[in-house]
Coordinates of C-alpha atoms in Angstrom, one line a residue:
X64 CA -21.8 -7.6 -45.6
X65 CA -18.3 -7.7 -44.5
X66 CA -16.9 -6.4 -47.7
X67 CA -19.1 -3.5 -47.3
X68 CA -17.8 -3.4 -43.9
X69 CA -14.1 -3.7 -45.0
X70 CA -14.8 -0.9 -47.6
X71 CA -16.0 1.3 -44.9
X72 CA -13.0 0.9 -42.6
X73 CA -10.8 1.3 -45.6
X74 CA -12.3 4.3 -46.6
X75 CA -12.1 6.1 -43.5
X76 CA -9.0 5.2 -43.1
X77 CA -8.1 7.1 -46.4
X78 CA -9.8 10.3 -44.9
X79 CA -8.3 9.7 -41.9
X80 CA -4.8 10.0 -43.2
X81 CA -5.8 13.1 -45.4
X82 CA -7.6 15.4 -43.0
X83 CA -5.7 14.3 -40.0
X84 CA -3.0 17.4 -40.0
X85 CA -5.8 19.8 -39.8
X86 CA -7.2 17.8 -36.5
X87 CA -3.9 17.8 -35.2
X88 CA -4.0 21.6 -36.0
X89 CA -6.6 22.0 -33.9
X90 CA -5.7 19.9 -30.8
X91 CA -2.3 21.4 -30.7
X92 CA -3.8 24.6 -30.6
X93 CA -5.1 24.1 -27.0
X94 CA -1.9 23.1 -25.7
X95 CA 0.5 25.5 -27.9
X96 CA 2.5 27.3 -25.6
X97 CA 3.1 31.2 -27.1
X98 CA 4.6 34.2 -26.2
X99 CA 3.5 36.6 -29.0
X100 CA -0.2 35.4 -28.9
X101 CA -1.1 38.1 -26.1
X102 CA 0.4 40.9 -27.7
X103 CA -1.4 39.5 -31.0
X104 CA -4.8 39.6 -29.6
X105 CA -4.3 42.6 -27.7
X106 CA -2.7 44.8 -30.6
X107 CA -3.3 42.9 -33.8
X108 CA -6.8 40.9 -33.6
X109 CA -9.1 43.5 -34.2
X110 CA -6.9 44.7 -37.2
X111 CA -6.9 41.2 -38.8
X112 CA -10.7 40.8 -38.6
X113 CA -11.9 44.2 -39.4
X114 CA -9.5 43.9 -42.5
X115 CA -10.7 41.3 -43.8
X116 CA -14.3 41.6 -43.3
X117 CA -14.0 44.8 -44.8
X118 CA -12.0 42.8 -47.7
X119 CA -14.6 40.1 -47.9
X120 CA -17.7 42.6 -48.0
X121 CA -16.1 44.8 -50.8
X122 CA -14.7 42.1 -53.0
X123 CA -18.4 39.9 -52.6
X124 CA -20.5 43.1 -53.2
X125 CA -18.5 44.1 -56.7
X126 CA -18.3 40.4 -57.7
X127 CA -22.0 40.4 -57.4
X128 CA -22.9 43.1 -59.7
X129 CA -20.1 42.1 -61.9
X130 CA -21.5 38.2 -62.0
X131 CA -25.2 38.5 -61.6
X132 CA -26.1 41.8 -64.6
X133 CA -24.0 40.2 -67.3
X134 CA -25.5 36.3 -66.6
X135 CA -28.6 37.8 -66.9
X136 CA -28.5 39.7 -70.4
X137 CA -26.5 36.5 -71.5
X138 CA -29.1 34.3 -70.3
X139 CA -32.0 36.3 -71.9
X140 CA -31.4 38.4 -74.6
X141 CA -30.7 37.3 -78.2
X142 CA -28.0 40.3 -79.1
X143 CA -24.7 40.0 -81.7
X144 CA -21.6 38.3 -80.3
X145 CA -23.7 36.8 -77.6
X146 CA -21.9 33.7 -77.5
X147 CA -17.9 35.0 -77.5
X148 CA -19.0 37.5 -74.4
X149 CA -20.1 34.2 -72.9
X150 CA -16.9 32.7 -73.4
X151 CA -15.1 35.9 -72.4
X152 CA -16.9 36.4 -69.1
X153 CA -15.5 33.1 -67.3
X154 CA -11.9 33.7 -68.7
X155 CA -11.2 36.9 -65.8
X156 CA -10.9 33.0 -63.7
X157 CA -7.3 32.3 -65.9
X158 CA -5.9 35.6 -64.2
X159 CA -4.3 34.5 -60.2
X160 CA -5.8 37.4 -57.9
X161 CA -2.3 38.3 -57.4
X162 CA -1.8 38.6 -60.9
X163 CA -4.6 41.0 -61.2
X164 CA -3.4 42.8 -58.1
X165 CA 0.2 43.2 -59.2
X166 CA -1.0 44.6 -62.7
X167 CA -3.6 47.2 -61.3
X168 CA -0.7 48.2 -58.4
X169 CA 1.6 48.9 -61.4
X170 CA -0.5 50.2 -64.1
X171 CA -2.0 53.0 -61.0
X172 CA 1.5 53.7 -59.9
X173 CA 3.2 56.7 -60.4
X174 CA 6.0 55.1 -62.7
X175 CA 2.8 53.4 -64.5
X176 CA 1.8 54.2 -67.8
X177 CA -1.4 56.7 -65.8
X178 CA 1.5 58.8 -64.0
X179 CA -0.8 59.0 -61.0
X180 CA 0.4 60.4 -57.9
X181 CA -2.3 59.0 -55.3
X182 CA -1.6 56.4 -53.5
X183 CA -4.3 53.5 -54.7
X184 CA -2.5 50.7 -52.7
X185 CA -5.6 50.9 -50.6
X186 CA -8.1 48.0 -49.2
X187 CA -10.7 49.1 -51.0
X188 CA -9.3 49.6 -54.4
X189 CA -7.8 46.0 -53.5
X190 CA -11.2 44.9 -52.9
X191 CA -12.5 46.0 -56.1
X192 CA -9.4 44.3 -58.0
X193 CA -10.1 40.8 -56.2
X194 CA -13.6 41.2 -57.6
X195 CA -12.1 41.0 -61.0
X196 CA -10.9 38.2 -60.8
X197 CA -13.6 36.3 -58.9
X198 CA -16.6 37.3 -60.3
X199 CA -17.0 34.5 -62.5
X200 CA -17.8 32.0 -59.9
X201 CA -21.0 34.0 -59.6
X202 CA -21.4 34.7 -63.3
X203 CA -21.0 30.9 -63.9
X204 CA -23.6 29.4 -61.1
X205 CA -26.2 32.5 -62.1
X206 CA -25.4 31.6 -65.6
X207 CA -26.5 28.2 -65.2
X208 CA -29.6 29.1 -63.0
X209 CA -30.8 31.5 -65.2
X210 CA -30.7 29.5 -68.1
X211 CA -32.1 26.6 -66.6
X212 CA -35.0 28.6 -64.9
X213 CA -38.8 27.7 -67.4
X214 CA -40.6 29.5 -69.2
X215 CA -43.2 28.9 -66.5
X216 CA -41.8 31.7 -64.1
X217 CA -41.5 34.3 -66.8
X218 CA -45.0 33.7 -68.2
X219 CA -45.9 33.8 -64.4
X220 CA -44.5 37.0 -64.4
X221 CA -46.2 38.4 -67.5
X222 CA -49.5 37.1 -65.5
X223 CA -49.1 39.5 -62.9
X224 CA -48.3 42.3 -65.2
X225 CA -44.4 42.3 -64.0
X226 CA -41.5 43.1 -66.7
X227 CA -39.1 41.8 -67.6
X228 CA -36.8 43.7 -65.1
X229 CA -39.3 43.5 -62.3
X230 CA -40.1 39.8 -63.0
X231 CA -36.1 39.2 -62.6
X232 CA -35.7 41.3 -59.0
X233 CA -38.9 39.5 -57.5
X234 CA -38.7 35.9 -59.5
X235 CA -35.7 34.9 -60.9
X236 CA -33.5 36.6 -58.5
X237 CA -35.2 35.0 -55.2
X238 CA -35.1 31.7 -57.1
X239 CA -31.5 31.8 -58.1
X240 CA -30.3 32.3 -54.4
X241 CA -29.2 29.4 -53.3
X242 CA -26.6 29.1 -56.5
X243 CA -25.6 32.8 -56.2
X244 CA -25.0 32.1 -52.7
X245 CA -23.0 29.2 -53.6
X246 CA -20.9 31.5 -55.9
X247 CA -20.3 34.0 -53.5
X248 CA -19.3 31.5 -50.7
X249 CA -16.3 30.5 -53.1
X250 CA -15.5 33.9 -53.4
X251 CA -15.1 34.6 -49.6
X252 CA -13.3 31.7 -49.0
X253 CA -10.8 32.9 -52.2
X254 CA -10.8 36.2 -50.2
X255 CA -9.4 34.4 -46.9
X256 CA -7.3 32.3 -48.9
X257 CA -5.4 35.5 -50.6
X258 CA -1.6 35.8 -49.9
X259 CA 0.1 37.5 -52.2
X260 CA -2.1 40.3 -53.3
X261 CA -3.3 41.5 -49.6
X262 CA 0.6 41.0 -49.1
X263 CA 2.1 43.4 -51.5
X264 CA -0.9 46.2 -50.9
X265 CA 0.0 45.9 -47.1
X266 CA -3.6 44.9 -45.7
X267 CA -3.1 42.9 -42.6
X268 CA -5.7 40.0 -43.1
X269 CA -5.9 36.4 -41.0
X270 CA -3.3 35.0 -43.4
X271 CA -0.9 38.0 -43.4
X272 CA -1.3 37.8 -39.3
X273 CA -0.3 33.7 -39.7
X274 CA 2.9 34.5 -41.9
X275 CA 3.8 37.3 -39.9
X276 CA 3.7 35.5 -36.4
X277 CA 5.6 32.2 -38.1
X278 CA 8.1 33.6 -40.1
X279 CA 8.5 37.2 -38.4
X280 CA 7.8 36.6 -34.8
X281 CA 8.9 32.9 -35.0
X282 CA 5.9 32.1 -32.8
X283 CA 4.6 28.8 -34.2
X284 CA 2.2 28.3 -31.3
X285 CA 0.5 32.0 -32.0
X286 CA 0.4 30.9 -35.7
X287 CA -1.2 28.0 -34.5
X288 CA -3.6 29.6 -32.9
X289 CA -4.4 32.1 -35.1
X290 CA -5.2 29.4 -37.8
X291 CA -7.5 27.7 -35.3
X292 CA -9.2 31.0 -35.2
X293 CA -9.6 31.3 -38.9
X294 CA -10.3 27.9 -39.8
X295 CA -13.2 27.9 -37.3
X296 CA -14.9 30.9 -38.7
X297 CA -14.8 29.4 -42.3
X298 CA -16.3 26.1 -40.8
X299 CA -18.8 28.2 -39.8
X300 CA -19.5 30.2 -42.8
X301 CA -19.3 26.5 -44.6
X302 CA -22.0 25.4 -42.3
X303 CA -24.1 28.6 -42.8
X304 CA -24.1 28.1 -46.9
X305 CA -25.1 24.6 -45.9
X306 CA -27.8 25.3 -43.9
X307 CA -29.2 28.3 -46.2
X308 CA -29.4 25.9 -49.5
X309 CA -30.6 23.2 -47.6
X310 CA -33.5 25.4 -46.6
X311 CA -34.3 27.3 -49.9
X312 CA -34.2 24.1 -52.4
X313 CA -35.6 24.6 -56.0
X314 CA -36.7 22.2 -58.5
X315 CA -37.0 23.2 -62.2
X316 CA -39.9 21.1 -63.8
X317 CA -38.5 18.5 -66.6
X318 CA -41.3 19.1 -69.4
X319 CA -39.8 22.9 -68.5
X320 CA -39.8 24.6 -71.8
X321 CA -36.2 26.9 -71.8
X322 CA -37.2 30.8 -71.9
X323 CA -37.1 32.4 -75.4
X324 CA -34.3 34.8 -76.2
X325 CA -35.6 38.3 -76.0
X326 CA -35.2 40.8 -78.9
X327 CA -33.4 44.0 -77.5
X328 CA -34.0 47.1 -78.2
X329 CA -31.0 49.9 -79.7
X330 CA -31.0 51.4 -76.1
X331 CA -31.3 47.8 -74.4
X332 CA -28.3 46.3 -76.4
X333 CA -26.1 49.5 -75.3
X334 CA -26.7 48.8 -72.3
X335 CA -25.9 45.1 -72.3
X336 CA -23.0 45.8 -74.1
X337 CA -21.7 48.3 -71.4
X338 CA -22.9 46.1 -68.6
X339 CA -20.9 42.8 -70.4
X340 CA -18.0 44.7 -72.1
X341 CA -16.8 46.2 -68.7
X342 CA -16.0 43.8 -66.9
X343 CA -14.3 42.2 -69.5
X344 CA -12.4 44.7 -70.6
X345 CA -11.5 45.4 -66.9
X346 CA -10.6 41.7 -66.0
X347 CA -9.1 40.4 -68.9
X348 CA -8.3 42.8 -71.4
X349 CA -6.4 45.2 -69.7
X350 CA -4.2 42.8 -67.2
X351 CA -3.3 40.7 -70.3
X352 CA -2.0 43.5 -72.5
X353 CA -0.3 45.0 -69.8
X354 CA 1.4 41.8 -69.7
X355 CA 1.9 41.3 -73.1
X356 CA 3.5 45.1 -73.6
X357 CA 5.7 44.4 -70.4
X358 CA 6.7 41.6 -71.9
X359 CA 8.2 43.3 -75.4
X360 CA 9.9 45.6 -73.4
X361 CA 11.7 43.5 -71.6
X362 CA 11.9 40.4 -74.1
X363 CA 15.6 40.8 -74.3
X364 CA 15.6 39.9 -70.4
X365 CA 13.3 36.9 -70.4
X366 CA 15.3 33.5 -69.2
X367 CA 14.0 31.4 -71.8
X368 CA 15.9 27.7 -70.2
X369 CA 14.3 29.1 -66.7
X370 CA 10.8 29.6 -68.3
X371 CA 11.0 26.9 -69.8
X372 CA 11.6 24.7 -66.4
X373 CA 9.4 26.4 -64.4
X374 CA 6.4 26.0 -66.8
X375 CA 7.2 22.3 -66.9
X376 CA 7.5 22.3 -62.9
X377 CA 4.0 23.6 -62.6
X378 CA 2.4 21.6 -65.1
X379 CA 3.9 18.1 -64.0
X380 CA 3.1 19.4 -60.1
X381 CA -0.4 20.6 -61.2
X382 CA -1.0 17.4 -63.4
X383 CA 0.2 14.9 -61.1
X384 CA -1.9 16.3 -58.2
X385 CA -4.6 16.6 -60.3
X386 CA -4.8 13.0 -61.2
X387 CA -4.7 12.3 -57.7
X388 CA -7.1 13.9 -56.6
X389 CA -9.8 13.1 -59.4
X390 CA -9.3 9.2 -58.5
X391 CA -9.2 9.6 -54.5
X392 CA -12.6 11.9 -55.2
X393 CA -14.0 9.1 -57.7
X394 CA -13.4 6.8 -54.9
X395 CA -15.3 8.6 -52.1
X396 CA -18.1 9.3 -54.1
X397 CA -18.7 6.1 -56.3
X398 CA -18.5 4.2 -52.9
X399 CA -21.4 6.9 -51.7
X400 CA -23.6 6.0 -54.6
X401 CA -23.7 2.3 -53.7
X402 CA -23.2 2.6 -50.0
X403 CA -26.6 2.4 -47.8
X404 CA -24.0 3.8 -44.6
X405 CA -23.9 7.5 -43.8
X406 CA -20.0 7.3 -43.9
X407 CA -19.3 8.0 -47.1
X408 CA -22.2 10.9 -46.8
X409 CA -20.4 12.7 -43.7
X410 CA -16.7 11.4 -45.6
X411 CA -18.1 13.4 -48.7
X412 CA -19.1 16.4 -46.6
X413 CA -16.1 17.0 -44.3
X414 CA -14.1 17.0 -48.1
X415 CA -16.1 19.6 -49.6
X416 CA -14.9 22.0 -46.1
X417 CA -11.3 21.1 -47.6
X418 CA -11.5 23.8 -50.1
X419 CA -12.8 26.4 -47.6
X420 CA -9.8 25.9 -45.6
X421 CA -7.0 28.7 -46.6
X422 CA -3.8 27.1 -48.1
X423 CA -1.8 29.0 -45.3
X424 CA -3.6 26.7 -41.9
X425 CA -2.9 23.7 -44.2
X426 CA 0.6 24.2 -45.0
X427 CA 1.5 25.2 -41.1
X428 CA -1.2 22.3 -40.5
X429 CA 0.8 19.7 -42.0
X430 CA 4.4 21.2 -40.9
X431 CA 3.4 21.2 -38.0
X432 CA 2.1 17.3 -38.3
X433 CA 5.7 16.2 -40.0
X434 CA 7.9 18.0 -37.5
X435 CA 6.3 16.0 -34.4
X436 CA 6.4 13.2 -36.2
X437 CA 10.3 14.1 -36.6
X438 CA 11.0 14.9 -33.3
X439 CA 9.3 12.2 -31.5
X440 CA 10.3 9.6 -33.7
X441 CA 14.2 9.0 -33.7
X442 CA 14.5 6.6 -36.5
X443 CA 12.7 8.9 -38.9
X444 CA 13.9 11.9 -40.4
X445 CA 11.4 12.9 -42.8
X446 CA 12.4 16.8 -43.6
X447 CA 14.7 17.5 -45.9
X448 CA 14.8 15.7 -48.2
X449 CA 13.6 17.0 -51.6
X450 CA 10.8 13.6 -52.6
X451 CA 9.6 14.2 -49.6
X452 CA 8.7 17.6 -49.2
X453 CA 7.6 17.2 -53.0
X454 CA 4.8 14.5 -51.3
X455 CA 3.8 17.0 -48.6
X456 CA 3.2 19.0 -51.5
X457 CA 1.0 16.7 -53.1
X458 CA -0.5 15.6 -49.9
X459 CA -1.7 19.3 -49.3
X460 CA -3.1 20.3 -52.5
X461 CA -5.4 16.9 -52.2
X462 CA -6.7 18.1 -48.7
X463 CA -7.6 21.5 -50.1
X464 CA -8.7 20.7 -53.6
X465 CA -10.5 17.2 -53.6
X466 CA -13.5 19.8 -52.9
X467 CA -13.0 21.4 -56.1
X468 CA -12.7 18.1 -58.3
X469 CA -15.9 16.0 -56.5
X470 CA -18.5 18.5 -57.5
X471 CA -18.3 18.0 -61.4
X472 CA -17.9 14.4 -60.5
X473 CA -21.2 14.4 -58.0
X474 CA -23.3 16.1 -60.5
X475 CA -22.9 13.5 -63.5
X476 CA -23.1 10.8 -60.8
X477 CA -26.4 12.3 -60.1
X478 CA -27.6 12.3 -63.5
X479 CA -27.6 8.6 -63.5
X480 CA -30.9 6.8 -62.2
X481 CA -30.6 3.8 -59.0
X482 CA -31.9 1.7 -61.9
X483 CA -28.5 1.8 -63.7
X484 CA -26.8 0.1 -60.7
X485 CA -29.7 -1.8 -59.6
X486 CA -29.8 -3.3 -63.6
X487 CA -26.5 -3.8 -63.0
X488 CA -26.0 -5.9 -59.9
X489 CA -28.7 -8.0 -61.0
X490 CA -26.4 -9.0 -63.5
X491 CA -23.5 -10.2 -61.2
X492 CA -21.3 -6.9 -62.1
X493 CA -19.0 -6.4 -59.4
X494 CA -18.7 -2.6 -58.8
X495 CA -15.5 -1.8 -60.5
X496 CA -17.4 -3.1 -63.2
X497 CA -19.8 -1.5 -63.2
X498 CA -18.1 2.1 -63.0
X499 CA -15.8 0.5 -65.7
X500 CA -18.8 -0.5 -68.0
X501 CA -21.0 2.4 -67.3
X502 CA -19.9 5.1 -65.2
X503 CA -16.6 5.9 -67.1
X504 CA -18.1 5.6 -70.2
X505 CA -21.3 8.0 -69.5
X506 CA -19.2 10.9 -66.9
X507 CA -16.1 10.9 -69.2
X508 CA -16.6 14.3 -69.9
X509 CA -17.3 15.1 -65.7
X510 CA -14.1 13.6 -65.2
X511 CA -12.7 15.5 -68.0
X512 CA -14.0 18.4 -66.7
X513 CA -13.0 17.8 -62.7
X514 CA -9.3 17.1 -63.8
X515 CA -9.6 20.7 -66.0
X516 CA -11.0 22.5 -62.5
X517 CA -8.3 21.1 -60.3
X518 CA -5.0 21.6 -62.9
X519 CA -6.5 25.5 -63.2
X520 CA -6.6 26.0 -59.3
X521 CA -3.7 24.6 -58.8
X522 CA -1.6 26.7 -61.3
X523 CA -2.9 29.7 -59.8
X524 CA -2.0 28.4 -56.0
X525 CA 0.5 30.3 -54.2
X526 CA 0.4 30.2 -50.4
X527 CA 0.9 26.6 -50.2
X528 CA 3.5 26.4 -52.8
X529 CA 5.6 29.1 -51.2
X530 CA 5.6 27.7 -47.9
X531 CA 6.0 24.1 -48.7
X532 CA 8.0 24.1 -52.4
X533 CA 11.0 21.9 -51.8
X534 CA 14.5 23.5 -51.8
X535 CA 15.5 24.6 -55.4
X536 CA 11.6 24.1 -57.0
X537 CA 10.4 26.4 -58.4
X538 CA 7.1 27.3 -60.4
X539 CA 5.6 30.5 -62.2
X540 CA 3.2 31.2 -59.7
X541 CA 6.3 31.2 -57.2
X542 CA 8.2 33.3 -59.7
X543 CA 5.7 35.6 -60.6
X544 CA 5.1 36.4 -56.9
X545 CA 9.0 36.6 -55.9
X546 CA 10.1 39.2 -58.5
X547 CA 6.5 41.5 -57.9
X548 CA 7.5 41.4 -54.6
X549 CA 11.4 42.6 -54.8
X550 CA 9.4 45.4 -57.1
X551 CA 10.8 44.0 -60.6
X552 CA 6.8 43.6 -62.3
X553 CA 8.0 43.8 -65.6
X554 CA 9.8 41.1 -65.5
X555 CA 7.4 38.8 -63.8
X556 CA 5.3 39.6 -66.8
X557 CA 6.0 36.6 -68.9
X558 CA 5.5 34.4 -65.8
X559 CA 2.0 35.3 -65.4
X560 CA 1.1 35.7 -69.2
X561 CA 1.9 31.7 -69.3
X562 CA -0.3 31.0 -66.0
X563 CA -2.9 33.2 -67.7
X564 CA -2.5 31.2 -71.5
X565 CA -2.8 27.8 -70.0
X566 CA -5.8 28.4 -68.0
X567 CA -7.6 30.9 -70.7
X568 CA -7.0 27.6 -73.2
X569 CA -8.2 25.1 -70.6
X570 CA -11.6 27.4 -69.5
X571 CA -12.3 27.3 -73.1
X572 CA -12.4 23.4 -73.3
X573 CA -14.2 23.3 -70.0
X574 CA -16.7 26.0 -71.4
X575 CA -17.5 24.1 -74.6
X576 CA -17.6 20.7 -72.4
X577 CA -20.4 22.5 -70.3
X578 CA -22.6 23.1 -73.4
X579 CA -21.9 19.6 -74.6
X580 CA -23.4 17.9 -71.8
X581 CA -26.1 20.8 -71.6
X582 CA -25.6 22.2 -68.2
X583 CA -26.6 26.2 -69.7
X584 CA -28.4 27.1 -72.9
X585 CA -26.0 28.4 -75.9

């Protein structure tokens, strides 16, 4: 009993030392001092929000039809190159949003290849361009809950003289909800998170208005504030996705026999072909040649020694974090599964908010939470050195992405009966044991699959990097975003056709792992 005890106190100790910058966050935010806050609210508020609602609503509404159509002919109709499309619909998620939006704002531009004279550096074209490159976390969860849905519910259909197209707006759909929900709360928060995109279009969302009052107004206590506001409205919008799927719960029956593939018709195959190719050809095709053509033009240009050193900075940052994070999450959620105390349950929870936090509250967060510590502590001196602002580094991208690396984790700890450990303990195992004997073994490929996740995010993650990159590091993301900014895209081409390589490679393992361990129907 007081081991179990011990382990509690250790645990929360752990969380306590991760999460505690964004509680400082908000406590300093009552007591922050400001003078541009009142000009903020009064001139600037209403701009921030109505932006990016209007950002949120656009990009969620286009990543929907993008997601949901194409997981659904996938899903149920047998059709030639089925299985590549498949692959080719989750690989838009290699290309950074700012990526995406830096190659659209180019190719529509009049110096573009187009020659167009409007000016497209609007919201809503930005919205639609976001929507590219998030739609596959709707295409994957539908993916999944389409292909896991029974026959049952489509011979129910067929009972009450429903279609196939009527049986999926008034079944399948209203059963899927709670996953395509799930997607789509991803895609907000990736809409809140966006820096560098909603940056170079010039929409002023909640992190453009937190830059602007740090770096421009250099008002920390607005900037503060103003993070407060934002990370309280994505708590709630967490606790709203909560609540929804904890009220509409489905169960597919085990003796469930999987849905036949239908036969298409000519007409029906045109139109999944236009309904699949599309977005493909939209999200992946087109950036990535872009990319590739800027890159010949300007080969001769290409710092091959300074690619070569950023790549490696980003994988070693991305791989070392990575590992971090997949054993802190192991931890919290191995201790979960044998742990009778809520702890580890409301421990667990309170991580998965982590990722719904935007990477600009958690850098100021946890600047903020080292420069007190600096100023009110005379024997340490903690910023500026390079190690250490490398750990801050670290330290942030486990608060923000231990969310992303526990859910692969969670669901092959899940798949595992009570009898396992019960078996186990009767047998004297001790519990690292026992996840050495059993749960290693049997989840290597959900571990596999976490660490894959996290590396992918975190090569794509800018707003943290930017603000809290040590002096003299830098990676391609940093790069990429630097030279789109000083209006040199060409030349940030090769930059972002690595990102985009490394992650296309990696979502292609990840893909063929998901079939392997039979999450969706090939």
């Amino acid at each position: 009993m007081n081991t179990f005890k011990k382990n509690e106190k250790f645990a929360f100790l752990i969380f306590g030392i991760i999460f505690f910058p964004i509680l400082f966050l908000v406590f300093t935010s009552f007591f922050s001092e400001t003078e541009s806050l009142v000009y903020v609210f009064e001139n600037l508020l209403l701009d921030y929000s109505s932006s990016t609602f209007k950002l949120i609503i656009i990009t969620s509404v286009f990543s929907l039809i993008l997601g949901i159509i194409p997981a659904w002919y996938v899903s149920n109709f047998r059709f030639y190159g089925r299985s590549i499309i498949d692959v080719l619909l989750f690989l838009p998620l290699s290309i950074p949003t700012y990526i995406m939006a830096f190659t659209y704002a180019e190719i529509l531009s009049f110096t573009g290849p187009l020659k167009i004279k409007a000016d497209f550096l609007q919201l809503e074209i930005l919205g639609i361009i976001l929507s590219f490159s998030l739609f596959p976390y709707i295409y994957a969860v539908s993916r999944i809950s389409f292909s896991l849905m029974g026959s049952k519910f489509i011979n129910m259909g067929k009972i009450l003289g429903l279609s196939v197209y009527k049986s999926f707006f008034k079944i399948i759909i209203p059963l899927s909800k709670p996953a395509i929900f799930s997607g789509l709360f991803l895609v907000i928060m990736e809409v809140l998170n966006e820096y560098g995109a909603v940056k170079y279009f010039g929409v002023n969302t909640y992190t453009i208005g937190i830059f602007r009052t740090w770096n421009s107004m250099n008002d920390t206590g607005a900037a503060i504030q103003l993070s407060s506001i934002l990370l309280f409205i994505v708590a709630f919008l967490f606790f709203i996705e909560k609540k929804i799927n904890k009220k509409k719960l489905f169960s597919y029956l085990k003796n469930s026999n999987p849905i036949e593939l239908i036969n298409s018709t000519i007409n029906q195959k045109l139109l999944i072909y236009l309904a699949c190719l599309i977005p493909i050809i939209f999200s992946f095709f087109i950036p990535v040649l872009f990319n590739i053509s800027n890159v010949i033009d300007n080969f001769d240009k290409i710092d091959i020694s300074n690619l070569l050193q950023l790549t490696i900075n980003s994988v070693s940052i991305s791989l070392i974090s990575s590992i971090i994070i997949l054993v802190v999450s192991v931890y919290f959620l191995f201790n979960e599964r044998f742990s009778n105390s809520k702890i580890y349950f409301y421990i667990n929870q309170f991580i998965s908010l982590g990722y719904s936090i935007p990477g600009a509250v958690i850098a100021l967060a946890i600047i903020i939470y080292f420069t007190s510590i600096d100023k009110n502590i005379d024997s340490i001196n903690l910023l500026g050195n390079f190690y250490v602002y490398l750990f801050i580094l670290i330290y942030a991208y486990l608060i923000r992405f231990m969310a992303v690396g526990k859910s692969p984790i969670k669901s092959g700890f899940e798949k595992l009966p009570k009898t396992y450990d019960l078996t186990a303990e009767s047998l004297g195992l001790k519990r690292f044991k026992i996840f050495q004997k059993i749960y290693l073994p049997v989840n290597k490929l959900s571990f596999v699959s976490a660490l894959i996740l996290v590396f992918i995010d975190l090569m794509k993650e800018l707003p943290i990097i930017l603000i809290l990159r040590p002096f003299n590091f830098d990676t391609l993301a940093t790069q990429t975003y630097e030279f789109a900014i000083e209006e040199m895209l060409p030349l940030s081409s090769i930059y972002s056709l690595v990102i985009i390589f490394v992650c296309s490679i990696l979502l292609i393992i990840f893909k063929n792992i998901i079939s392997r361990i039979n999450v969706s129907r090939s």
